[in-house]
Amino acid sequence: MVREADKFKIGLFVIVSIAFFIAIVVWLGASKFLKPYNYYVTYFDESISGLDIGSPVSFRGVPVGSVSEILIAPDGTLLEVRMKIDVAQKIPDNYYAMLELKGITGQRSININRIDREELLEPPTLTFEPPLPYIKSYPSGSVQLDVALNRIYQLVLDIDTKSISDGIVQVLGSVDTLLQNSQMNDILV
């Protein structure tokens, strides 16, 4: 038969075990919130549809933080994105923030990467002082594709098709005249 003292010890053990389990869960969960971060800001001059608070921020593909706030910039035209990035991660000056699609869901993330080559597309010009350390942004792949397609379209429009077609008509007329020549018929036969 179980004595009163044994019931008390078992009850005390269960309560201490549950309290210890809850403390471990809180400690593990709180370590994520107590982790030190540096805060940065970037500005986009394009739609950031699909980018949400909590969206991942990666450095050359490695997760280093998340989006902490999305605002309209003080100039009223750019979109301000504030990010919290792991304090151990340093962001060099020649690195840019760029929007990237995550699969086919339309969700977006920010990837910080180096751009060494001379690019034709410039980051947005700021007419105000950023409130946090600033990471320049670079247009996303879809914006770059749109710009490239517009350039190709403009090149096609700039082609002088009238001169080309007039030249072809002239060459075909000369060939026709040459073929109708009686000496040419003797040569061909």
PDB file of C-alpha atoms in Angstrom:
ATOM      1  CA  MET A   1       0.000   0.000   0.000  1.00  0.00           C
ATOM      2  CA  VAL A   2       1.244   3.484  -0.888  1.00  0.00           C
ATOM      3  CA  ARG A   3       1.990   5.717   2.082  1.00  0.00           C
ATOM      4  CA  GLU A   4       1.167   9.446   2.267  1.00  0.00           C
ATOM      5  CA  ALA A   5       4.882  10.328   2.194  1.00  0.00           C
ATOM      6  CA  ASP A   6       5.369   8.354  -1.047  1.00  0.00           C
ATOM      7  CA  LYS A   7       2.392  10.130  -2.664  1.00  0.00           C
ATOM      8  CA  PHE A   8       3.915  13.448  -1.709  1.00  0.00           C
ATOM      9  CA  LYS A   9       7.332  12.485  -3.153  1.00  0.00           C
ATOM     10  CA  ILE A  10       5.769  11.255  -6.417  1.00  0.00           C
ATOM     11  CA  GLY A  11       3.661  14.418  -6.709  1.00  0.00           C
ATOM     12  CA  LEU A  12       6.668  16.602  -5.971  1.00  0.00           C
ATOM     13  CA  PHE A  13       8.733  14.704  -8.572  1.00  0.00           C
ATOM     14  CA  VAL A  14       6.001  15.156 -11.234  1.00  0.00           C
ATOM     15  CA  ILE A  15       5.616  18.893 -10.496  1.00  0.00           C
ATOM     16  CA  VAL A  16       9.421  19.481 -10.524  1.00  0.00           C
ATOM     17  CA  SER A  17       9.741  17.482 -13.774  1.00  0.00           C
ATOM     18  CA  ILE A  18       6.978  19.490 -15.475  1.00  0.00           C
ATOM     19  CA  ALA A  19       8.486  22.783 -14.240  1.00  0.00           C
ATOM     20  CA  PHE A  20      11.932  21.691 -15.484  1.00  0.00           C
ATOM     21  CA  PHE A  21      10.478  20.729 -18.918  1.00  0.00           C
ATOM     22  CA  ILE A  22       8.669  24.086 -19.190  1.00  0.00           C
ATOM     23  CA  ALA A  23      11.876  25.943 -18.201  1.00  0.00           C
ATOM     24  CA  ILE A  24      13.852  24.114 -20.917  1.00  0.00           C
ATOM     25  CA  VAL A  25      11.196  24.895 -23.559  1.00  0.00           C
ATOM     26  CA  VAL A  26      11.124  28.586 -22.542  1.00  0.00           C
ATOM     27  CA  TRP A  27      14.939  28.757 -22.466  1.00  0.00           C
ATOM     28  CA  LEU A  28      15.271  27.230 -25.948  1.00  0.00           C
ATOM     29  CA  GLY A  29      12.526  29.471 -27.338  1.00  0.00           C
ATOM     30  CA  ALA A  30      13.864  32.604 -25.655  1.00  0.00           C
ATOM     31  CA  SER A  31      17.387  32.016 -26.966  1.00  0.00           C
ATOM     32  CA  LYS A  32      16.052  32.816 -30.433  1.00  0.00           C
ATOM     33  CA  PHE A  33      14.655  36.138 -29.214  1.00  0.00           C
ATOM     34  CA  LEU A  34      17.667  37.005 -27.070  1.00  0.00           C
ATOM     35  CA  LYS A  35      20.129  36.396 -29.919  1.00  0.00           C
ATOM     36  CA  PRO A  36      22.006  39.621 -30.762  1.00  0.00           C
ATOM     37  CA  TYR A  37      21.256  41.203 -34.145  1.00  0.00           C
ATOM     38  CA  ASN A  38      22.456  44.217 -36.089  1.00  0.00           C
ATOM     39  CA  TYR A  39      19.774  46.187 -37.864  1.00  0.00           C
ATOM     40  CA  TYR A  40      20.180  47.325 -41.469  1.00  0.00           C
ATOM     41  CA  VAL A  41      17.999  49.101 -43.985  1.00  0.00           C
ATOM     42  CA  THR A  42      17.685  48.869 -47.762  1.00  0.00           C
ATOM     43  CA  TYR A  43      15.434  50.624 -50.269  1.00  0.00           C
ATOM     44  CA  PHE A  44      13.735  49.131 -53.326  1.00  0.00           C
ATOM     45  CA  ASP A  45      12.393  50.978 -56.349  1.00  0.00           C
ATOM     46  CA  GLU A  46      10.215  48.051 -57.443  1.00  0.00           C
ATOM     47  CA  SER A  47       7.283  46.029 -56.158  1.00  0.00           C
ATOM     48  CA  ILE A  48       8.095  43.962 -53.092  1.00  0.00           C
ATOM     49  CA  SER A  49       4.906  41.933 -53.318  1.00  0.00           C
ATOM     50  CA  GLY A  50       5.466  38.604 -51.538  1.00  0.00           C
ATOM     51  CA  LEU A  51       8.020  40.017 -49.093  1.00  0.00           C
ATOM     52  CA  ASP A  52       6.650  39.968 -45.559  1.00  0.00           C
ATOM     53  CA  ILE A  53       7.851  40.704 -42.052  1.00  0.00           C
ATOM     54  CA  GLY A  54       9.771  37.594 -41.049  1.00  0.00           C
ATOM     55  CA  SER A  55      10.833  36.774 -44.624  1.00  0.00           C
ATOM     56  CA  PRO A  56      14.342  35.305 -44.687  1.00  0.00           C
ATOM     57  CA  VAL A  57      17.452  37.346 -45.369  1.00  0.00           C
ATOM     58  CA  SER A  58      20.441  35.405 -46.644  1.00  0.00           C
ATOM     59  CA  PHE A  59      24.061  36.262 -47.282  1.00  0.00           C
ATOM     60  CA  ARG A  60      25.119  34.584 -50.533  1.00  0.00           C
ATOM     61  CA  GLY A  61      22.452  31.933 -49.931  1.00  0.00           C
ATOM     62  CA  VAL A  62      23.174  31.304 -46.234  1.00  0.00           C
ATOM     63  CA  PRO A  63      20.378  32.382 -43.837  1.00  0.00           C
ATOM     64  CA  VAL A  64      21.579  35.232 -41.588  1.00  0.00           C
ATOM     65  CA  GLY A  65      18.429  37.038 -40.503  1.00  0.00           C
ATOM     66  CA  SER A  66      14.942  38.185 -41.376  1.00  0.00           C
ATOM     67  CA  VAL A  67      12.892  41.183 -42.451  1.00  0.00           C
ATOM     68  CA  SER A  68      11.836  43.122 -39.361  1.00  0.00           C
ATOM     69  CA  GLU A  69       9.845  46.009 -40.840  1.00  0.00           C
ATOM     70  CA  ILE A  70       8.504  47.230 -44.192  1.00  0.00           C
ATOM     71  CA  LEU A  71       7.712  50.934 -44.665  1.00  0.00           C
ATOM     72  CA  ILE A  72       7.353  53.578 -47.328  1.00  0.00           C
ATOM     73  CA  ALA A  73      10.589  55.593 -47.439  1.00  0.00           C
ATOM     74  CA  PRO A  74      10.624  59.262 -46.387  1.00  0.00           C
ATOM     75  CA  ASP A  75      10.724  60.378 -50.040  1.00  0.00           C
ATOM     76  CA  GLY A  76       7.344  58.692 -50.640  1.00  0.00           C
ATOM     77  CA  THR A  77       8.491  56.692 -53.693  1.00  0.00           C
ATOM     78  CA  LEU A  78      10.945  54.061 -52.478  1.00  0.00           C
ATOM     79  CA  LEU A  79      10.064  51.120 -50.240  1.00  0.00           C
ATOM     80  CA  GLU A  80      12.093  50.813 -47.038  1.00  0.00           C
ATOM     81  CA  VAL A  81      12.903  47.332 -45.757  1.00  0.00           C
ATOM     82  CA  ARG A  82      14.511  46.959 -42.354  1.00  0.00           C
ATOM     83  CA  MET A  83      16.359  43.738 -41.616  1.00  0.00           C
ATOM     84  CA  LYS A  84      17.790  42.153 -38.522  1.00  0.00           C
ATOM     85  CA  ILE A  85      20.969  40.280 -39.333  1.00  0.00           C
ATOM     86  CA  ASP A  86      23.071  38.075 -37.079  1.00  0.00           C
ATOM     87  CA  VAL A  87      25.659  40.214 -35.285  1.00  0.00           C
ATOM     88  CA  ALA A  88      28.448  37.853 -36.401  1.00  0.00           C
ATOM     89  CA  GLN A  89      27.704  38.571 -40.080  1.00  0.00           C
ATOM     90  CA  LYS A  90      29.562  41.566 -41.502  1.00  0.00           C
ATOM     91  CA  ILE A  91      28.231  43.174 -44.708  1.00  0.00           C
ATOM     92  CA  PRO A  92      31.001  44.559 -46.971  1.00  0.00           C
ATOM     93  CA  ASP A  93      30.397  47.759 -48.956  1.00  0.00           C
ATOM     94  CA  ASN A  94      30.392  46.090 -52.386  1.00  0.00           C
ATOM     95  CA  TYR A  95      27.466  43.815 -51.462  1.00  0.00           C
ATOM     96  CA  TYR A  96      23.902  44.532 -52.534  1.00  0.00           C
ATOM     97  CA  ALA A  97      20.479  43.416 -51.328  1.00  0.00           C
ATOM     98  CA  MET A  98      18.340  41.829 -54.039  1.00  0.00           C
ATOM     99  CA  LEU A  99      14.815  40.410 -53.998  1.00  0.00           C
ATOM    100  CA  GLU A 100      14.521  36.742 -54.918  1.00  0.00           C
ATOM    101  CA  LEU A 101      11.523  34.493 -55.488  1.00  0.00           C
ATOM    102  CA  LYS A 102      11.201  31.412 -53.282  1.00  0.00           C
ATOM    103  CA  GLY A 103       9.829  28.668 -55.521  1.00  0.00           C
ATOM    104  CA  ILE A 104       6.481  29.049 -57.284  1.00  0.00           C
ATOM    105  CA  THR A 105       4.506  30.354 -54.297  1.00  0.00           C
ATOM    106  CA  GLY A 106       5.271  34.038 -54.919  1.00  0.00           C
ATOM    107  CA  GLN A 107       7.022  34.367 -51.566  1.00  0.00           C
ATOM    108  CA  ARG A 108      10.116  36.546 -51.670  1.00  0.00           C
ATOM    109  CA  SER A 109      13.296  36.773 -49.674  1.00  0.00           C
ATOM    110  CA  ILE A 110      16.298  39.072 -49.679  1.00  0.00           C
ATOM    111  CA  ASN A 111      19.699  37.782 -50.723  1.00  0.00           C
ATOM    112  CA  ILE A 112      22.773  39.890 -50.014  1.00  0.00           C
ATOM    113  CA  ASN A 113      25.448  39.225 -52.603  1.00  0.00           C
ATOM    114  CA  ARG A 114      28.492  40.786 -54.215  1.00  0.00           C
ATOM    115  CA  ILE A 115      28.242  42.528 -57.572  1.00  0.00           C
ATOM    116  CA  ASP A 116      31.736  43.018 -58.999  1.00  0.00           C
ATOM    117  CA  ARG A 117      31.105  43.796 -62.630  1.00  0.00           C
ATOM    118  CA  GLU A 118      30.094  47.168 -63.961  1.00  0.00           C
ATOM    119  CA  GLU A 119      26.349  47.015 -64.186  1.00  0.00           C
ATOM    120  CA  LEU A 120      24.044  49.195 -66.218  1.00  0.00           C
ATOM    121  CA  LEU A 121      21.407  49.314 -63.486  1.00  0.00           C
ATOM    122  CA  GLU A 122      22.126  51.580 -60.528  1.00  0.00           C
ATOM    123  CA  PRO A 123      20.710  51.307 -57.005  1.00  0.00           C
ATOM    124  CA  PRO A 124      18.027  53.865 -56.131  1.00  0.00           C
ATOM    125  CA  THR A 125      19.301  57.372 -55.364  1.00  0.00           C
ATOM    126  CA  LEU A 126      18.464  58.425 -51.821  1.00  0.00           C
ATOM    127  CA  THR A 127      17.399  62.007 -51.153  1.00  0.00           C
ATOM    128  CA  PHE A 128      17.392  61.464 -47.380  1.00  0.00           C
ATOM    129  CA  GLU A 129      19.635  60.021 -44.693  1.00  0.00           C
ATOM    130  CA  PRO A 130      18.901  56.343 -43.833  1.00  0.00           C
ATOM    131  CA  PRO A 131      18.065  55.770 -40.145  1.00  0.00           C
ATOM    132  CA  LEU A 132      20.175  52.578 -39.934  1.00  0.00           C
ATOM    133  CA  PRO A 133      23.302  51.201 -41.617  1.00  0.00           C
ATOM    134  CA  TYR A 134      22.443  51.110 -45.324  1.00  0.00           C
ATOM    135  CA  ILE A 135      22.847  48.202 -47.746  1.00  0.00           C
ATOM    136  CA  LYS A 136      22.459  49.289 -51.378  1.00  0.00           C
ATOM    137  CA  SER A 137      19.817  47.385 -53.308  1.00  0.00           C
ATOM    138  CA  TYR A 138      20.039  45.990 -56.787  1.00  0.00           C
ATOM    139  CA  PRO A 139      17.059  45.345 -59.070  1.00  0.00           C
ATOM    140  CA  SER A 140      15.626  41.830 -58.964  1.00  0.00           C
ATOM    141  CA  GLY A 141      15.995  39.358 -61.811  1.00  0.00           C
ATOM    142  CA  SER A 142      12.510  40.123 -63.133  1.00  0.00           C
ATOM    143  CA  VAL A 143      13.299  43.859 -63.339  1.00  0.00           C
ATOM    144  CA  GLN A 144      16.614  43.119 -65.061  1.00  0.00           C
ATOM    145  CA  LEU A 145      14.815  40.847 -67.556  1.00  0.00           C
ATOM    146  CA  ASP A 146      12.228  43.553 -68.208  1.00  0.00           C
ATOM    147  CA  VAL A 147      14.954  46.152 -68.833  1.00  0.00           C
ATOM    148  CA  ALA A 148      16.842  43.776 -71.169  1.00  0.00           C
ATOM    149  CA  LEU A 149      13.683  42.935 -73.132  1.00  0.00           C
ATOM    150  CA  ASN A 150      12.847  46.632 -73.479  1.00  0.00           C
ATOM    151  CA  ARG A 151      16.360  47.287 -74.815  1.00  0.00           C
ATOM    152  CA  ILE A 152      15.991  44.469 -77.359  1.00  0.00           C
ATOM    153  CA  TYR A 153      12.570  45.778 -78.360  1.00  0.00           C
ATOM    154  CA  GLN A 154      14.028  49.272 -78.851  1.00  0.00           C
ATOM    155  CA  LEU A 155      16.865  47.849 -80.975  1.00  0.00           C
ATOM    156  CA  VAL A 156      14.301  46.042 -83.145  1.00  0.00           C
ATOM    157  CA  LEU A 157      12.321  49.270 -83.515  1.00  0.00           C
ATOM    158  CA  ASP A 158      15.493  51.130 -84.486  1.00  0.00           C
ATOM    159  CA  ILE A 159      16.216  48.753 -87.391  1.00  0.00           C
ATOM    160  CA  ASP A 160      15.667  50.564 -90.691  1.00  0.00           C
ATOM    161  CA  THR A 161      13.423  47.924 -92.265  1.00  0.00           C
ATOM    162  CA  LYS A 162      12.437  50.206 -95.161  1.00  0.00           C
ATOM    163  CA  SER A 163      16.055  50.561 -96.335  1.00  0.00           C
ATOM    164  CA  ILE A 164      16.641  46.831 -95.929  1.00  0.00           C
ATOM    165  CA  SER A 165      13.529  45.915 -97.915  1.00  0.00           C
ATOM    166  CA  ASP A 166      14.360  48.504-100.617  1.00  0.00           C
ATOM    167  CA  GLY A 167      17.859  47.008-100.892  1.00  0.00           C
ATOM    168  CA  ILE A 168      16.465  43.484-101.193  1.00  0.00           C
ATOM    169  CA  VAL A 169      14.028  44.604-103.898  1.00  0.00           C
ATOM    170  CA  GLN A 170      16.891  46.261-105.781  1.00  0.00           C
ATOM    171  CA  VAL A 171      19.098  43.137-105.542  1.00  0.00           C
ATOM    172  CA  LEU A 172      16.220  40.893-106.692  1.00  0.00           C
ATOM    173  CA  GLY A 173      15.548  43.262-109.629  1.00  0.00           C
ATOM    174  CA  SER A 174      19.215  43.077-110.623  1.00  0.00           C
ATOM    175  CA  VAL A 175      19.185  39.272-110.392  1.00  0.00           C
ATOM    176  CA  ASP A 176      15.996  39.158-112.466  1.00  0.00           C
ATOM    177  CA  THR A 177      17.530  41.444-115.120  1.00  0.00           C
ATOM    178  CA  LEU A 178      20.670  39.315-115.166  1.00  0.00           C
ATOM    179  CA  LEU A 179      18.698  36.094-115.562  1.00  0.00           C
ATOM    180  CA  GLN A 180      16.611  37.534-118.396  1.00  0.00           C
ATOM    181  CA  ASN A 181      19.730  38.460-120.348  1.00  0.00           C
ATOM    182  CA  SER A 182      20.084  36.279-123.475  1.00  0.00           C
ATOM    183  CA  GLN A 183      23.784  35.658-122.870  1.00  0.00           C
ATOM    184  CA  MET A 184      22.969  34.362-119.366  1.00  0.00           C
ATOM    185  CA  ASN A 185      20.440  31.921-120.864  1.00  0.00           C
ATOM    186  CA  ASP A 186      23.170  30.564-123.157  1.00  0.00           C
ATOM    187  CA  ILE A 187      25.522  30.141-120.182  1.00  0.00           C
ATOM    188  CA  LEU A 188      22.906  28.373-118.032  1.00  0.00           C
ATOM    189  CA  VAL A 189      21.815  25.983-120.769  1.00  0.00           C
TER     190      VAL A 189
END
